[in-house]
Short mmCIF file of C-alpha atoms and ligand atoms in Angstrom, two decimals:
data_model
loop_
_atom_site.label_atom_id
_atom_site.label_comp_id
_atom_site.label_asym_id
_atom_site.label_seq_id
_atom_site.Cartn_x
_atom_site.Cartn_y
_atom_site.Cartn_z
CA MET W 1 0.03 -0.14 0.28
CA PRO W 2 1.49 3.24 -1.00
CA GLU W 3 2.25 5.76 2.00
CA ALA W 4 -0.54 8.41 2.84
CA PRO W 5 0.43 12.06 1.47
CA VAL W 6 1.15 14.37 4.51
CA VAL W 7 -0.57 17.65 4.78
CA GLU W 8 -0.22 20.27 7.02
CA ILE W 9 -2.71 20.23 9.58
CA ARG W 10 -4.59 23.64 8.90
CA ASN W 11 -5.35 22.59 5.20
CA LEU W 12 -7.46 19.14 6.67
CA SER W 13 -10.33 20.51 5.56
CA GLU W 14 -9.69 20.07 2.26
CA HIS W 15 -9.14 16.21 2.82
CA VAL W 16 -12.23 15.25 4.46
CA ASP W 17 -13.03 11.57 4.13
CA GLU W 18 -9.17 10.61 2.70
CA THR W 19 -6.65 9.29 4.30
CA VAL W 20 -3.86 11.63 4.97
CA SER W 21 -0.53 11.80 7.39
CA VAL W 22 0.17 14.58 9.78
CA LEU W 23 3.73 14.71 10.96
CA GLY W 24 4.34 16.87 14.08
CA TRP W 25 4.86 16.49 18.13
CA VAL W 26 2.34 15.10 20.62
CA GLU W 27 0.77 17.84 23.10
CA HIS W 28 -1.36 14.73 24.91
CA VAL W 29 -2.43 11.50 24.92
CA ARG W 30 -5.79 9.85 26.63
CA THR W 31 -6.95 6.12 26.47
CA HIS W 32 -10.11 5.09 27.88
CA GLY W 33 -10.29 1.59 27.76
CA LYS W 34 -10.66 0.74 23.90
CA VAL W 35 -10.35 3.92 22.46
CA GLY W 36 -7.50 6.35 22.82
CA PHE W 37 -6.60 9.91 21.63
CA VAL W 38 -3.65 11.31 20.66
CA VAL W 39 -3.34 15.17 20.09
CA VAL W 40 -0.72 16.20 17.49
CA ARG W 41 0.72 19.59 16.90
CA ASP W 42 2.31 19.77 13.51
CA GLY W 43 2.60 24.08 13.77
CA THR W 44 0.10 24.75 11.65
CA GLY W 45 -2.44 23.54 13.83
CA ILE W 46 -3.38 20.76 16.53
CA VAL W 47 -5.46 17.37 15.49
CA GLN W 48 -7.11 14.79 17.22
CA GLY W 49 -6.47 11.53 16.62
CA VAL W 50 -8.94 8.71 17.61
CA PHE W 51 -7.43 5.22 18.02
CA VAL W 52 -10.12 2.03 18.18
CA ARG W 53 -8.48 -0.65 19.95
CA LYS W 54 -10.09 -3.43 17.59
CA ALA W 55 -9.21 -1.61 14.22
CA LEU W 56 -5.88 -1.35 15.24
CA SER W 57 -2.69 -3.61 15.69
CA ASP W 58 -1.20 -4.36 18.76
CA ASP W 59 2.24 -2.51 17.87
CA VAL W 60 0.01 0.36 16.78
CA TRP W 61 -1.91 0.39 19.96
CA GLN W 62 0.86 -0.20 22.06
CA ALA W 63 2.50 2.60 20.69
CA HIS W 64 -0.01 5.22 21.21
CA GLU W 65 -0.29 4.69 25.04
CA GLU W 66 3.33 5.25 25.76
CA THR W 67 4.10 8.29 23.17
CA PRO W 68 5.80 10.46 25.66
CA GLN W 69 4.63 14.30 25.40
CA GLU W 70 6.60 16.08 22.71
CA SER W 71 7.90 12.77 20.88
CA THR W 72 8.06 13.22 17.07
CA VAL W 73 5.29 11.19 15.48
CA ARG W 74 3.97 10.27 11.96
CA MET W 75 0.08 9.58 12.62
CA THR W 76 -2.07 8.54 9.40
CA GLY W 77 -5.83 8.18 9.24
CA ARG W 78 -9.08 9.53 7.50
CA VAL W 79 -10.11 13.17 8.32
CA LYS W 80 -13.53 13.18 9.99
CA ALA W 81 -14.87 16.57 10.12
CA ASP W 82 -15.94 17.11 14.04
CA PRO W 83 -16.69 21.01 14.95
CA ARG W 84 -16.32 19.38 18.72
CA SER W 85 -12.76 18.36 18.00
CA PRO W 86 -9.73 20.61 18.63
CA GLY W 87 -9.54 22.35 15.29
CA GLY W 88 -12.81 21.66 14.03
CA HIS W 89 -11.37 18.25 12.21
CA GLU W 90 -9.87 14.66 13.58
CA LEU W 91 -8.56 11.42 12.48
CA GLN W 92 -9.70 8.00 12.38
CA VAL W 93 -6.47 6.25 12.69
CA GLU W 94 -5.08 4.14 11.04
CA ASP W 95 -1.75 3.76 11.56
CA TYR W 96 0.96 5.72 13.86
CA ARG W 97 4.55 5.55 13.91
CA VAL W 98 7.03 7.10 16.89
CA LEU W 99 9.96 8.90 14.59
CA SER W 100 11.73 10.24 18.10
CA ARG W 101 10.85 9.81 21.61
CA ALA W 102 11.02 12.44 24.03
CA ASP W 103 11.36 11.03 27.44
CA ASP W 104 11.10 13.18 30.68
CA TYR W 105 10.17 16.20 28.49
CA PRO W 106 11.19 19.12 31.02
CA ILE W 107 7.85 21.25 30.50
CA GLN W 108 5.03 19.32 31.81
CA PRO W 109 1.32 19.99 32.50
CA LYS W 110 1.83 22.06 35.98
CA GLU W 111 2.71 25.55 37.15
CA HIS W 112 6.72 25.80 36.76
CA GLY W 113 8.57 29.06 37.96
CA VAL W 114 9.43 31.77 35.59
CA ASP W 115 12.79 31.48 36.03
CA PHE W 116 12.66 27.47 35.12
CA LEU W 117 10.66 28.37 31.88
CA LEU W 118 13.16 31.26 30.79
CA ASP W 119 16.08 28.59 31.48
CA HIS W 120 13.84 26.40 28.96
CA ARG W 121 12.34 28.89 26.63
CA HIS W 122 13.89 26.69 23.69
CA LEU W 123 11.18 24.44 24.61
CA TRP W 124 9.06 26.72 26.08
CA LEU W 125 8.45 28.07 22.80
CA ARG W 126 6.29 25.03 22.27
CA SER W 127 3.30 26.10 24.49
CA LYS W 128 0.29 27.02 23.46
CA LEU W 129 0.38 31.11 24.96
CA GLN W 130 3.72 31.64 23.56
CA ARG W 131 2.63 30.50 20.27
CA ALA W 132 -0.10 32.57 20.57
CA GLY W 133 2.10 35.25 21.71
CA LEU W 134 4.62 34.82 18.86
CA ARG W 135 2.38 34.73 15.93
CA VAL W 136 0.35 37.91 17.17
CA ARG W 137 4.18 38.99 16.79
CA ALA W 138 4.66 38.09 13.56
CA GLU W 139 1.48 39.66 12.19
CA VAL W 140 2.12 43.04 13.87
CA GLU W 141 5.39 42.93 12.05
CA GLN W 142 4.12 41.90 8.78
CA ALA W 143 1.51 45.10 9.38
CA ILE W 144 4.13 47.06 10.03
CA HIS W 145 5.64 46.22 6.26
CA ASP W 146 2.25 46.67 4.68
CA PHE W 147 1.39 50.00 6.59
CA PHE W 148 4.55 51.64 5.28
CA TYR W 149 4.87 49.56 2.25
CA GLU W 150 1.49 50.70 1.10
CA ARG W 151 1.94 54.50 1.95
CA GLY W 152 4.91 54.56 -0.38
CA PHE W 153 8.35 54.24 2.19
CA VAL W 154 11.15 52.98 1.10
CA ARG W 155 12.71 50.13 4.06
CA ILE W 156 16.20 51.10 4.90
CA ASP W 157 18.09 48.99 6.70
CA THR W 158 20.63 50.23 9.20
CA PRO W 159 23.80 49.36 10.68
CA ILE W 160 24.26 47.47 14.18
CA LEU W 161 27.68 48.11 14.88
CA THR W 162 28.00 52.49 14.66
CA GLY W 163 30.72 54.25 16.02
CA SER W 164 28.14 57.20 16.99
CA ILE W 165 26.33 57.27 19.57
CA GLY W 166 22.50 57.49 18.73
CA GLU W 167 20.84 58.07 21.66
CA HIS W 168 22.38 58.34 25.28
CA ALA W 169 25.91 57.49 26.39
CA GLY W 170 24.64 55.48 29.05
CA THR W 171 23.21 52.59 28.37
CA LEU W 172 26.02 51.51 25.39
CA PHE W 173 26.71 48.09 24.46
CA GLU W 174 30.62 48.85 23.27
CA THR W 175 32.63 46.03 21.60
CA ASP W 176 36.09 46.09 19.92
CA TYR W 177 36.07 46.68 16.68
CA PHE W 178 39.92 46.29 14.98
CA GLY W 179 41.39 48.32 17.87
CA ARG W 180 38.29 51.01 17.93
CA PRO W 181 35.32 51.02 19.75
CA ALA W 182 32.04 50.03 18.36
CA PHE W 183 28.38 50.36 19.48
CA LEU W 184 25.85 48.29 19.05
CA ALA W 185 22.87 50.37 17.58
CA GLN W 186 20.66 51.77 20.01
CA THR W 187 18.61 53.20 17.22
CA GLY W 188 18.54 53.57 13.23
CA GLN W 189 17.46 56.66 13.82
CA LEU W 190 20.43 58.80 12.56
CA TYR W 191 20.31 56.54 9.66
CA VAL W 192 17.17 56.96 8.62
CA GLU W 193 17.43 60.78 8.47
CA ALA W 194 20.17 60.35 6.38
CA ALA W 195 17.99 58.47 3.81
CA CYS W 196 15.28 60.98 3.85
CA PRO W 197 16.78 63.19 0.89
CA ALA W 198 17.32 59.82 -0.99
CA PHE W 199 13.87 58.61 -1.09
CA ARG W 200 11.78 61.21 1.68
CA LYS W 201 9.49 58.40 3.70
CA VAL W 202 11.94 55.95 4.83
CA TYR W 203 11.59 53.29 7.63
CA CYS W 204 14.12 50.83 9.23
CA PHE W 205 12.81 47.72 11.57
CA GLY W 206 15.65 45.56 13.40
CA PRO W 207 16.97 44.56 16.75
CA THR W 208 17.93 47.76 19.09
CA PHE W 209 20.61 47.16 21.86
CA ARG W 210 20.54 49.31 25.37
CA ALA W 211 22.56 48.04 28.14
CA GLU W 212 19.65 49.21 30.31
CA LYS W 213 20.39 48.11 34.15
CA SER W 214 16.54 47.86 35.15
CA LYS W 215 14.91 44.51 35.55
CA THR W 216 11.11 45.55 34.85
CA ARG W 217 8.05 44.31 33.15
CA ARG W 218 9.19 46.59 30.14
CA HIS W 219 13.02 46.59 29.18
CA LEU W 220 14.68 44.42 27.28
CA THR W 221 18.32 44.45 26.09
CA GLU W 222 17.64 43.87 22.87
CA PHE W 223 14.57 44.71 21.26
CA TRP W 224 12.88 45.43 17.95
CA MET W 225 12.16 48.96 16.65
CA VAL W 226 10.64 50.41 13.59
CA GLU W 227 11.49 53.74 13.00
CA PRO W 228 9.82 55.85 10.08
CA GLU W 229 11.45 59.38 8.96
CA VAL W 230 9.50 61.52 6.92
CA ALA W 231 10.88 64.58 5.09
CA PHE W 232 9.36 67.71 5.11
CA ALA W 233 7.24 66.73 8.19
CA ASP W 234 7.02 68.78 11.47
CA SER W 235 5.23 66.98 14.81
CA ASP W 236 1.76 67.60 14.48
CA GLU W 237 1.78 65.54 10.97
CA ASN W 238 4.15 63.18 12.74
CA MET W 239 1.98 62.48 15.96
CA ARG W 240 -0.92 62.02 13.12
CA LEU W 241 1.17 59.27 11.20
CA GLN W 242 1.85 57.93 14.64
CA GLU W 243 -2.02 57.61 15.47
CA ALA W 244 -2.78 55.66 12.31
CA PHE W 245 0.03 54.11 12.52
CA VAL W 246 -0.89 52.14 16.14
CA CYS W 247 -4.70 52.09 14.61
CA TYR W 248 -3.60 50.30 11.89
CA LEU W 249 -1.77 47.42 13.87
CA VAL W 250 -4.36 46.91 16.48
CA GLU W 251 -6.83 46.49 13.97
CA ARG W 252 -5.08 44.22 11.96
CA ALA W 253 -4.59 41.68 15.15
CA LEU W 254 -8.15 41.81 16.05
CA GLU W 255 -8.97 41.07 12.38
CA ARG W 256 -6.44 38.37 11.84
CA CYS W 257 -5.69 37.19 15.25
CA SER W 258 -9.01 36.95 16.85
CA GLU W 259 -8.21 33.18 17.72
CA GLU W 260 -4.73 33.48 19.48
CA LEU W 261 -6.20 36.68 21.39
CA GLU W 262 -8.52 34.51 22.68
CA MET W 263 -6.34 31.47 23.85
CA LEU W 264 -4.60 35.07 25.89
CA GLU W 265 -7.64 35.52 27.27
CA ARG W 266 -7.25 38.77 26.10
CA ASP W 267 -10.32 41.27 26.84
CA THR W 268 -10.63 42.82 23.21
CA ALA W 269 -13.06 45.69 24.19
CA PRO W 270 -10.18 47.97 25.41
CA LEU W 271 -8.31 47.39 21.41
CA GLU W 272 -11.70 48.16 19.75
CA ARG W 273 -11.96 51.80 21.60
CA VAL W 274 -8.71 52.29 19.57
CA LYS W 275 -9.39 54.91 17.13
CA ALA W 276 -8.00 58.38 16.29
CA PRO W 277 -7.55 60.79 17.38
CA PHE W 278 -5.82 60.03 20.41
CA PRO W 279 -5.98 62.93 23.13
CA ARG W 280 -2.97 64.86 23.45
CA LEU W 281 -1.23 66.25 26.64
CA ASP W 282 1.04 69.01 26.68
CA TYR W 283 4.55 68.02 29.18
CA GLY W 284 3.20 70.99 31.33
CA GLU W 285 0.13 69.62 31.72
CA ALA W 286 0.91 66.52 32.36
CA VAL W 287 3.09 67.58 34.85
CA GLU W 288 -0.12 69.74 36.30
CA ARG W 289 -2.29 66.44 36.30
CA LEU W 290 0.33 64.49 37.81
CA ARG W 291 0.93 67.03 40.70
CA ALA W 292 -2.46 67.11 41.59
CA ARG W 293 -2.97 63.19 41.81
CA GLY W 294 0.05 63.78 44.13
CA HIS W 295 3.04 62.37 42.30
CA ASP W 296 6.53 63.88 43.46
CA ILE W 297 7.17 65.64 39.96
CA GLU W 298 8.62 69.02 39.37
CA TRP W 299 8.61 70.48 35.58
CA GLY W 300 11.85 69.42 34.33
CA ASP W 301 11.48 65.94 35.37
CA ASP W 302 11.46 63.38 33.06
CA LEU W 303 8.18 60.54 33.64
CA GLY W 304 8.68 57.81 35.02
CA ALA W 305 6.42 54.47 34.61
CA PRO W 306 3.89 55.58 37.51
CA ASP W 307 3.72 58.61 36.14
CA GLU W 308 2.84 57.48 32.47
CA VAL W 309 0.55 54.77 34.06
CA ALA W 310 -1.41 57.28 35.92
CA LEU W 311 -1.80 59.67 32.79
CA THR W 312 -3.42 57.33 31.01
CA GLU W 313 -6.13 56.18 33.45
CA ASP W 314 -8.21 59.23 32.50
CA PHE W 315 -8.57 58.43 28.89
CA ASP W 316 -10.01 55.07 27.27
CA ARG W 317 -7.23 54.75 24.16
CA PRO W 318 -3.10 55.97 23.56
CA VAL W 319 -2.35 59.15 24.79
CA PHE W 320 0.18 61.63 23.55
CA VAL W 321 2.40 63.57 26.09
CA TYR W 322 4.28 66.53 23.90
CA ASN W 323 7.02 68.57 24.09
CA TYR W 324 9.18 67.56 27.09
CA PRO W 325 12.01 69.77 28.45
CA LYS W 326 15.03 69.67 26.84
CA GLN W 327 17.16 68.25 29.58
CA ALA W 328 14.83 65.02 29.56
CA LYS W 329 15.47 64.19 25.71
CA ALA W 330 17.78 63.14 23.07
CA PHE W 331 20.49 65.84 21.53
CA TYR W 332 18.73 65.65 18.63
CA MET W 333 14.93 66.81 18.92
CA LYS W 334 14.22 70.09 17.44
CA GLU W 335 14.05 73.09 19.74
CA ASN W 336 10.43 74.50 20.16
CA PRO W 337 10.16 78.26 18.89
CA ASP W 338 7.23 78.71 21.19
CA ASP W 339 9.22 77.73 24.21
CA PRO W 340 12.86 76.83 23.58
CA ARG W 341 13.29 74.96 27.12
CA THR W 342 11.36 72.81 25.41
CA VAL W 343 11.80 70.28 22.42
CA LEU W 344 9.13 69.58 19.65
CA CYS W 345 8.93 65.77 20.45
CA ASP W 346 6.34 63.05 21.86
CA ASP W 347 6.18 59.63 23.82
CA LEU W 348 2.59 57.93 22.96
CA LEU W 349 1.60 56.38 26.35
CA ALA W 350 -0.35 53.02 26.08
CA PRO W 351 -3.58 52.42 28.17
CA GLU W 352 -4.01 49.55 30.79
CA GLY W 353 -0.23 50.12 32.79
CA TYR W 354 1.94 49.10 29.64
CA GLY W 355 3.11 52.97 29.03
CA GLU W 356 5.42 54.49 26.57
CA ILE W 357 5.46 52.25 23.25
CA ILE W 358 6.49 55.71 20.93
CA GLY W 359 9.63 58.03 21.47
CA GLY W 360 9.29 60.18 18.71
CA SER W 361 10.39 64.28 17.36
CA GLN W 362 10.82 66.75 14.84
CA ARG W 363 14.86 66.85 14.50
CA GLU W 364 17.08 69.51 14.84
CA ASP W 365 17.83 71.05 11.42
CA ASP W 366 19.71 73.84 12.30
CA LEU W 367 23.32 73.02 12.26
CA ASP W 368 25.00 75.33 15.07
CA LYS W 369 21.75 74.43 17.24
CA LEU W 370 22.95 70.90 16.64
CA LEU W 371 26.42 71.19 17.00
CA ALA W 372 25.52 72.99 20.48
CA ARG W 373 23.47 70.42 21.66
CA ILE W 374 26.13 67.78 20.82
CA ARG W 375 28.75 69.43 22.60
CA GLU W 376 26.51 70.26 25.72
CA GLU W 377 25.81 66.59 26.08
CA GLY W 378 29.41 65.50 25.79
CA LEU W 379 28.86 63.24 22.59
CA PRO W 380 31.78 62.70 20.80
CA GLU W 381 32.13 65.45 17.61
CA GLU W 382 34.33 64.05 15.33
CA ALA W 383 31.73 60.95 15.32
CA TYR W 384 28.69 63.18 14.27
CA GLY W 385 30.69 64.40 11.06
CA TRP W 386 28.44 62.92 8.72
CA TYR W 387 25.19 63.42 10.57
CA LEU W 388 26.23 67.13 10.84
CA ASP W 389 26.77 66.79 6.86
CA LEU W 390 23.17 66.33 6.70
CA ARG W 391 22.61 70.17 8.45
CA ARG W 392 25.22 71.28 5.42
CA TYR W 393 24.09 70.17 2.54
CA GLY W 394 20.43 70.77 2.21
CA THR W 395 18.95 70.88 5.49
CA PHE W 396 15.06 70.57 5.84
CA PRO W 397 12.16 69.87 8.51
CA HIS W 398 11.56 66.16 9.23
CA SER W 399 10.29 64.09 11.85
CA GLY W 400 10.43 60.68 12.97
CA PHE W 401 9.58 58.19 15.63
CA GLY W 402 10.56 54.69 17.42
CA LEU W 403 7.98 52.01 18.08
CA GLY W 404 8.61 49.22 20.36
CA LEU W 405 7.66 46.09 19.16
CA GLU W 406 7.85 43.62 22.03
CA ARG W 407 5.97 46.41 24.22
CA THR W 408 3.24 47.07 21.81
CA VAL W 409 2.31 43.73 21.12
CA ALA W 410 2.46 43.15 25.02
CA TRP W 411 -0.05 45.95 25.02
CA ILE W 412 -2.10 43.95 22.27
CA THR W 413 -2.03 40.45 23.59
CA GLY W 414 -2.23 41.54 27.19
CA ARG W 415 0.65 40.20 28.67
CA HIS W 416 2.18 41.23 31.57
CA HIS W 417 5.85 41.17 30.82
CA ILE W 418 7.54 41.96 27.33
CA ARG W 419 10.09 38.94 27.39
CA GLU W 420 7.22 36.57 26.41
CA LEU W 421 6.99 38.41 23.40
CA ILE W 422 10.36 37.91 21.86
CA PRO W 423 11.37 34.49 21.31
CA PHE W 424 14.46 34.51 22.76
CA PRO W 425 14.77 37.48 25.27
CA ARG W 426 18.15 39.32 26.37
CA LEU W 427 17.39 40.57 29.66
CA MET W 428 20.27 41.52 32.51
CA ASN W 429 20.87 38.51 33.65
CA ARG W 430 19.88 36.34 30.82
CA LEU W 431 22.29 35.60 27.72
CA ASP W 432 20.63 31.83 27.10
CA PRO W 433 19.09 30.25 25.61
O1 LIG E 1 11.99 56.24 22.78
P1 LIG E 1 13.04 55.87 22.45
O2 LIG E 1 14.54 55.61 23.12
O3 LIG E 1 13.68 56.64 20.91
C1 LIG E 1 14.27 56.48 19.83
O4 LIG E 1 15.29 55.88 20.00
C2 LIG E 1 14.08 57.52 18.90
N1 LIG E 1 15.76 57.31 18.31
C3 LIG E 1 12.76 56.80 18.02
C4 LIG E 1 13.04 57.55 16.98
O5 LIG E 1 12.66 58.93 16.84
N2 LIG E 1 13.27 57.03 15.52
O6 LIG E 1 12.47 54.32 21.81
C5 LIG E 1 11.53 54.34 21.04
C6 LIG E 1 10.83 52.73 21.50
C7 LIG E 1 10.30 53.13 23.27
O7 LIG E 1 9.36 53.91 23.10
C8 LIG E 1 9.67 51.65 23.41
O8 LIG E 1 9.01 51.45 22.86
C9 LIG E 1 11.41 51.23 23.05
O9 LIG E 1 11.27 51.62 21.95
N3 LIG E 1 11.92 50.62 24.18
C10 LIG E 1 12.58 49.45 24.55
N4 LIG E 1 11.76 48.62 24.46
C11 LIG E 1 11.86 47.36 24.92
N5 LIG E 1 13.06 47.65 25.72
C12 LIG E 1 13.67 48.72 26.04
N6 LIG E 1 14.91 48.70 26.97
C13 LIG E 1 13.47 49.90 25.23
N7 LIG E 1 13.90 51.00 25.26
C14 LIG E 1 12.92 51.65 24.41
MG1 LIG E 2 11.71 57.27 25.02
#
C-alpha cells in the first residue's frame, strides 16, 4: 500500500474522508479502555487522532499509549469533520509511528517558575500561550511592513555596528572593532535621517540594543524597533502618522489574530476603542495633572513608569505627551520655537498600564543648534561629522519616531511582561538560550 500523503493540519478541511498523514509533536495522550486519543501539533494547527482498539494492530495501539509528550510522530488516518474537536477535524487513525521519543520532557502540564521556563525557552516556545503571543508578534511585524509599503515608504536597513552614539551615552554596549570602539545600535534613526533626502519617506525595522540595568516588565537589552522618518513633516504630522499606524496595527491584530487573542484571554473591548484621534497632553499640562494626583514631580523631570500609567487612566485610548523639557530628551530633537526650554517631541503612552510604546520628534535641522546640543551632551563631536553634513547640504524639516515592537505586542496581547513577546529574550541576567 502506498504511504498516505503528508498534509499540513491547517489544510485538513481539503481532505475530508481521505486518508492522510500528519507529521508533528504529541501534545497529549488519553486512553479510555478501548479508545485512545492523541493530540498532535504540527505548527500549523492541532488535530486529535482517534485510536480504536479493535481496528488497530497491537503495535500501533501500544505505541500510542506509551508516547511521551513532545515525541515526534507520523499519524495516519481518515479525516473527519468534527466541530467539537480541537481544530475542527479528527483523524480516525489507521497507522501511527513514533519517529523520535521525547522521554522526560522538562515542561510538564503544571505550574513552573518563570526562571525555569526562561532557562528552557527553547522548549517553552512550543507552549500554547507562547505560540499565541509570538504569532501575534509575527502578524504585527507583517502589518508594520504593509502599513509603510502601502504608503510609499522605502525600507532602509541600518547598521547594527556603529561608531556614533544614537541616543544616550549611558546605555551602550561597546565592542572592539579592530582596535577602535564600536557600539551596538541603540537606534537606526540617524541613518534613516540620512536616507530621507534620497527617498523622502523611509523606515527601518530591526533589533536595537540598550545596556539598561533595569529588571522591569518593560525592558529588554535587545528589542526590535520600527523607525519611520519623513521629510517635510512637522511634529503635528508626526503624531498623526503615529496615530494612524497604531490604529492599523491594533485593527490588524483584531482582524487576523482573534483566535490567539482568545487563547490569551485578552479582553478585546479596550482594543476596539483604539481609534484616532488620540488625546494630546502638553508636557506642562501632564506635570500639573500628576501633581494634582499627588505625584512627586517637578517641571523638568522625565516621567517615570508610574507617572505614565497615571496619565493614561483618564482616557480610553493611547495618549500623547508632547514637548518635553530639553534636558529630559535626546540631543537631536528640535528646539521648540515657542518655548526654547522644550523640544518638539512626543511619547505615546499605551493604556492599561503598558506605558510608553513610541518616542518621536521633529529633528533639529539647524546646524549650529545641533552642534551646540552635541557639545552640551558631551558627545564625541568627531563621530557626528556625517550626521552634521545632513544639516550642511540641503537641510530640511523632518520628523520620525520609534515604536517598540515587544511593548506594543505585550499591550495588544495583554501579557504582563514583554519578555514573552520575543522568541529569545535578552535580559540583564540572561544571555541563554
Ligand atoms: O524613546 P526611544 O529611546 O526612541 C528612540 O530610540 C528614537 N531614536 C526613535 C526615533 O525617533 N526614531 O525608544 C523608542 C521606543 C520606546 O518608546 C519603547 O517602545 C522602545 O523603543 N524601547 C524599549 N523596548 C524594550 N526594552 C527597552 N529597553 C526599550 N527602550 C526603548
Ligand atoms: Mg523614549
